[in-house]
PDB file of C-alpha atoms in Angstrom:
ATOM      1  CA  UNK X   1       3.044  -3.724  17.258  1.00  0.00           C
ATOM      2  CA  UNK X   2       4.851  -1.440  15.034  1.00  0.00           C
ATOM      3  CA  UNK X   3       4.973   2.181  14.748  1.00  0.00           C
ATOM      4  CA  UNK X   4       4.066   4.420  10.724  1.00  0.00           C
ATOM      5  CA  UNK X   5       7.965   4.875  10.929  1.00  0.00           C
ATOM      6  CA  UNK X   6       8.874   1.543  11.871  1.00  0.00           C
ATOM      7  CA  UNK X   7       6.736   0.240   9.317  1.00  0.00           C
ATOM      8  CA  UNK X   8       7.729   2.259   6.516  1.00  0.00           C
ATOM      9  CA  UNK X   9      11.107   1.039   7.218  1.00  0.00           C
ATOM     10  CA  UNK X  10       9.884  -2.493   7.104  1.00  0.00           C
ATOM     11  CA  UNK X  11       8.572  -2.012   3.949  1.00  0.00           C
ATOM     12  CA  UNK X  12      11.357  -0.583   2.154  1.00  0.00           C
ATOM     13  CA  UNK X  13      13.989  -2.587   3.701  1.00  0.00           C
ATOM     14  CA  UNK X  14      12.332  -6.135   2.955  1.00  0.00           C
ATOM     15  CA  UNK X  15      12.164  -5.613  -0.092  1.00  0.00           C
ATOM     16  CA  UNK X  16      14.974  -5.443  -2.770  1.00  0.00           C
ATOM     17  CA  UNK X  17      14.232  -2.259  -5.719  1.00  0.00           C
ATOM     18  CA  UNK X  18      11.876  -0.596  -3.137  1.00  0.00           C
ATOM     19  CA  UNK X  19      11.683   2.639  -4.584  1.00  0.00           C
ATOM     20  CA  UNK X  20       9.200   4.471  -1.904  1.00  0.00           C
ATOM     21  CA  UNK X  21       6.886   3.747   1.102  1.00  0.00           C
ATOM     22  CA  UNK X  22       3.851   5.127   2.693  1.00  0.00           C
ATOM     23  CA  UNK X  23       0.977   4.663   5.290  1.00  0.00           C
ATOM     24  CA  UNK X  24      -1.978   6.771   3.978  1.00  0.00           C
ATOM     25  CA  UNK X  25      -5.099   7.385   5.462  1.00  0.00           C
ATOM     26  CA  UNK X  26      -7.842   7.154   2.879  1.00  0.00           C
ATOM     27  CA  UNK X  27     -10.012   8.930   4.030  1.00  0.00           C
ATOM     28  CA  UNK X  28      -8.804  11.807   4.075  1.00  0.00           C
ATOM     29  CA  UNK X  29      -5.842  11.502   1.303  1.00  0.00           C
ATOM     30  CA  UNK X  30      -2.889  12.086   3.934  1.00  0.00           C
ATOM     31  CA  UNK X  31      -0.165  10.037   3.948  1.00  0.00           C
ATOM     32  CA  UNK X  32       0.661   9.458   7.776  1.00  0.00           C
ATOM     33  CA  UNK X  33       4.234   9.037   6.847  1.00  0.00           C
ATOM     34  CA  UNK X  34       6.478   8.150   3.721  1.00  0.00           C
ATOM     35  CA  UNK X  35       9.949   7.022   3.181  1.00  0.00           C
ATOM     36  CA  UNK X  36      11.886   6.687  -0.219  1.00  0.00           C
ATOM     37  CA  UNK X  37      10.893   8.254  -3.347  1.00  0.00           C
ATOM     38  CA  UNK X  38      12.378  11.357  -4.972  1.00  0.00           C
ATOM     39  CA  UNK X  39      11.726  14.335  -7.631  1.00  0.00           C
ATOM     40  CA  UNK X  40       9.967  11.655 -10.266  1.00  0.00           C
ATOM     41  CA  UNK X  41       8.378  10.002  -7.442  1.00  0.00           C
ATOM     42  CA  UNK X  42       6.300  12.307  -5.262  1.00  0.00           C
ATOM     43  CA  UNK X  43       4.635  10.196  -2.282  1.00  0.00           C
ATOM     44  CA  UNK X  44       2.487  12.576  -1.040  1.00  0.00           C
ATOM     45  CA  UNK X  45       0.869  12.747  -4.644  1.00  0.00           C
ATOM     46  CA  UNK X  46       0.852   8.981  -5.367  1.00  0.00           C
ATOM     47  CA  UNK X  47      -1.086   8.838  -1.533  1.00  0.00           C
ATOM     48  CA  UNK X  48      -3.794  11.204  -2.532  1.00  0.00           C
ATOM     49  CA  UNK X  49      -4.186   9.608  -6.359  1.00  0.00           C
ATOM     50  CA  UNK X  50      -4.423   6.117  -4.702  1.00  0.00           C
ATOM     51  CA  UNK X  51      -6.660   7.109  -2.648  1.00  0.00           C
ATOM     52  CA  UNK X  52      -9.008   7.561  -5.468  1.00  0.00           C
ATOM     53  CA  UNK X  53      -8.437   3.866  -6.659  1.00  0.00           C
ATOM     54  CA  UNK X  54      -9.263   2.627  -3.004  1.00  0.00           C
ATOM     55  CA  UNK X  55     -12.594   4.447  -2.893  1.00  0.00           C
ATOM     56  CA  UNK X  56     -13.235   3.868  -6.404  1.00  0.00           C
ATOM     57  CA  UNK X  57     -13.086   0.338  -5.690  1.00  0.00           C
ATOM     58  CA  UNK X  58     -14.658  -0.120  -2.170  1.00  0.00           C
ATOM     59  CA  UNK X  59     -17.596   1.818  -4.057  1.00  0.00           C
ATOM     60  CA  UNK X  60     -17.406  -0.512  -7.163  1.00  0.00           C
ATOM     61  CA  UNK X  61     -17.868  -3.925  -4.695  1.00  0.00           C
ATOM     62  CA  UNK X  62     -20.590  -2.437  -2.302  1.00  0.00           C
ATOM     63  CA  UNK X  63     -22.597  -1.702  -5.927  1.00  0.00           C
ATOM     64  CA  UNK X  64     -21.728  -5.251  -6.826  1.00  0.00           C
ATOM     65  CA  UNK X  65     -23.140  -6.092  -3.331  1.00  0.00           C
ATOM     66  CA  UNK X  66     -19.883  -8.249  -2.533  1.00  0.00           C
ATOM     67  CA  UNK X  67     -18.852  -8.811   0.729  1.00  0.00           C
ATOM     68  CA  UNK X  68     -15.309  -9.649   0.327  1.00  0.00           C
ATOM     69  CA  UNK X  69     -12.051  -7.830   1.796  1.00  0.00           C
ATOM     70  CA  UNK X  70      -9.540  -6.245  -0.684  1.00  0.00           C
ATOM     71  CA  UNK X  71      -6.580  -8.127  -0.477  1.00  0.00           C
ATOM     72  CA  UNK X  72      -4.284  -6.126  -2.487  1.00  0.00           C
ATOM     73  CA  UNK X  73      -4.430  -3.584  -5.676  1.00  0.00           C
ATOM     74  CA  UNK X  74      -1.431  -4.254  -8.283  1.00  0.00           C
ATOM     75  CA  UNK X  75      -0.670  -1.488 -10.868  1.00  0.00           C
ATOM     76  CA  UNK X  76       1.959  -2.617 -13.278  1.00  0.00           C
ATOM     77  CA  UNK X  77       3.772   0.061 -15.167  1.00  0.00           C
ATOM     78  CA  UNK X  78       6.233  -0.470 -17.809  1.00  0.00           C
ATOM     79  CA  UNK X  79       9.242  -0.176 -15.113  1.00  0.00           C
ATOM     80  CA  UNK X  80       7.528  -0.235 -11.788  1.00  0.00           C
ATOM     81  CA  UNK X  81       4.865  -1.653  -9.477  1.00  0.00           C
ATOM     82  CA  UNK X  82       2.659  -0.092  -7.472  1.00  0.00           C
ATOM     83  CA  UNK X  83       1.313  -2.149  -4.611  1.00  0.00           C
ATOM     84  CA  UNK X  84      -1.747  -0.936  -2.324  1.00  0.00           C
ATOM     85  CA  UNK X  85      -2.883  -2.807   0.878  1.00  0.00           C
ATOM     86  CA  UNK X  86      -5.546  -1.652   2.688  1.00  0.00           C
ATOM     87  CA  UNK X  87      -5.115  -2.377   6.427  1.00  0.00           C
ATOM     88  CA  UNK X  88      -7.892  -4.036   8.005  1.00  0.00           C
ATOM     89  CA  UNK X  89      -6.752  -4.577  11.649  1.00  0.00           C
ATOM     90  CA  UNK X  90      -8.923  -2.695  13.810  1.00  0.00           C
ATOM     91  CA  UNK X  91      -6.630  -0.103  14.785  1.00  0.00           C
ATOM     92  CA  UNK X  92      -6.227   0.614  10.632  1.00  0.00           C
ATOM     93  CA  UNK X  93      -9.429   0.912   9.507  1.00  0.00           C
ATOM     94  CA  UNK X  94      -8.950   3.727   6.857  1.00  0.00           C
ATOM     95  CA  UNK X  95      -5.600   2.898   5.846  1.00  0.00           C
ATOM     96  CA  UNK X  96      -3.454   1.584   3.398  1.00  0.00           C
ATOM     97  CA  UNK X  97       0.271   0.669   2.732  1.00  0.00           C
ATOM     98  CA  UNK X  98       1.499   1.929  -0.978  1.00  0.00           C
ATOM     99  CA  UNK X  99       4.866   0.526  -2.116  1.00  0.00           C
ATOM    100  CA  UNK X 100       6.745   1.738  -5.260  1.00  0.00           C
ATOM    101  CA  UNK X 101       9.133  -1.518  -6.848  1.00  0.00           C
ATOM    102  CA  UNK X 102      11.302  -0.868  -9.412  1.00  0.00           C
ATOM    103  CA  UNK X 103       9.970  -3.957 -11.829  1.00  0.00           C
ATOM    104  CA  UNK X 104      13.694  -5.260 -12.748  1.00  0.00           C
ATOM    105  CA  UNK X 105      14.945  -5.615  -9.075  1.00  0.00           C
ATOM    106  CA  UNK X 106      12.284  -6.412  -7.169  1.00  0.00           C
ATOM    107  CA  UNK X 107      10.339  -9.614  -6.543  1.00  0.00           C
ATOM    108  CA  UNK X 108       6.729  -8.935  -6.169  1.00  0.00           C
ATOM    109  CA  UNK X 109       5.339 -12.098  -4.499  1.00  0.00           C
ATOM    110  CA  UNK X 110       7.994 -11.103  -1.571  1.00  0.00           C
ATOM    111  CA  UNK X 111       7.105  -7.509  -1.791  1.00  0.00           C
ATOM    112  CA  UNK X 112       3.470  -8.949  -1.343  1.00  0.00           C
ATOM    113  CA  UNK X 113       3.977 -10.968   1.624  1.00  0.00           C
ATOM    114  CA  UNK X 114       5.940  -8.108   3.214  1.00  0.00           C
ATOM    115  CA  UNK X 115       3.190  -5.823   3.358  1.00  0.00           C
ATOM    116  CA  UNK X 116       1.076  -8.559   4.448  1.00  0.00           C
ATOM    117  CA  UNK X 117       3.676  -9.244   7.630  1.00  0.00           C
ATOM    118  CA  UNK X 118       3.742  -5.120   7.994  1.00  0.00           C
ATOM    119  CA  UNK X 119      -0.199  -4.864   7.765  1.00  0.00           C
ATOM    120  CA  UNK X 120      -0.171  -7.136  10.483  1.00  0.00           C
ATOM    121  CA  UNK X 121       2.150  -5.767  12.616  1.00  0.00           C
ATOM    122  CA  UNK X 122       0.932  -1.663  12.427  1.00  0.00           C
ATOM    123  CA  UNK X 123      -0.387   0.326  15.370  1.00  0.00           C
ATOM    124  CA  UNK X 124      -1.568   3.504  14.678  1.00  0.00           C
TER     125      UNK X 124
END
């Protein structure tokens, strides 16, 4: 099991163009603990605005009445992605993994099954 820190680390190190990292509890809007980013990327307001698109869309499939998991949210801007996990273990109900790739370096079906392998790993 894996530690916030340890998994931020994870995340940013397994993948190549990782721009910034966080663990965010979406519920509340926190992030638990970020890594990366910089004066155009400011984690702890990318954390609270995407924890907007998490609620938005666990409201969006209970009104649909669909009983599936999220898997993963992809934004695609014009020079980055912006990946969102949610972690469903049951020591991370709540949470969610948000990883900034800069769209020229980065591969995003690795940066995909990273957070997958780092979802699985967390402890909180």
């Amino acid at each position: 099991m894996a530690s916030v820190e340890v998994s931020l680390k994870e995340m940013m190190a397994g993948v190549e163009g990782s721009l910034g990292a966080a663990v965010v509890d979406y519920t509340s809007g926190m992030a638990l603990g970020t890594l990366g980013g910089g004066k155009d990327l400011d984690l702890t307001v990318a954390a609270a605005g995407n924890t907007d698109v998490i609620r938005a869309k666990v409201r969006t499939m209970e009104q649909l009445g669909l009983n599936r998991r999220i898997e993963d949210i992809l934004i695609t801007l014009d020079s980055q992605y912006h990946l969102i996990r949610p972690v469903t273990g049951r020591t991370g109900n709540g949470l969610f993994l948000y990883l900034v790739l800069d769209k020229a370096r980065s591969n995003l079906a690795m940066a995909r099954h990273q957070l997958k392998r780092v979802e699985e790993a967390i402890e909180i």
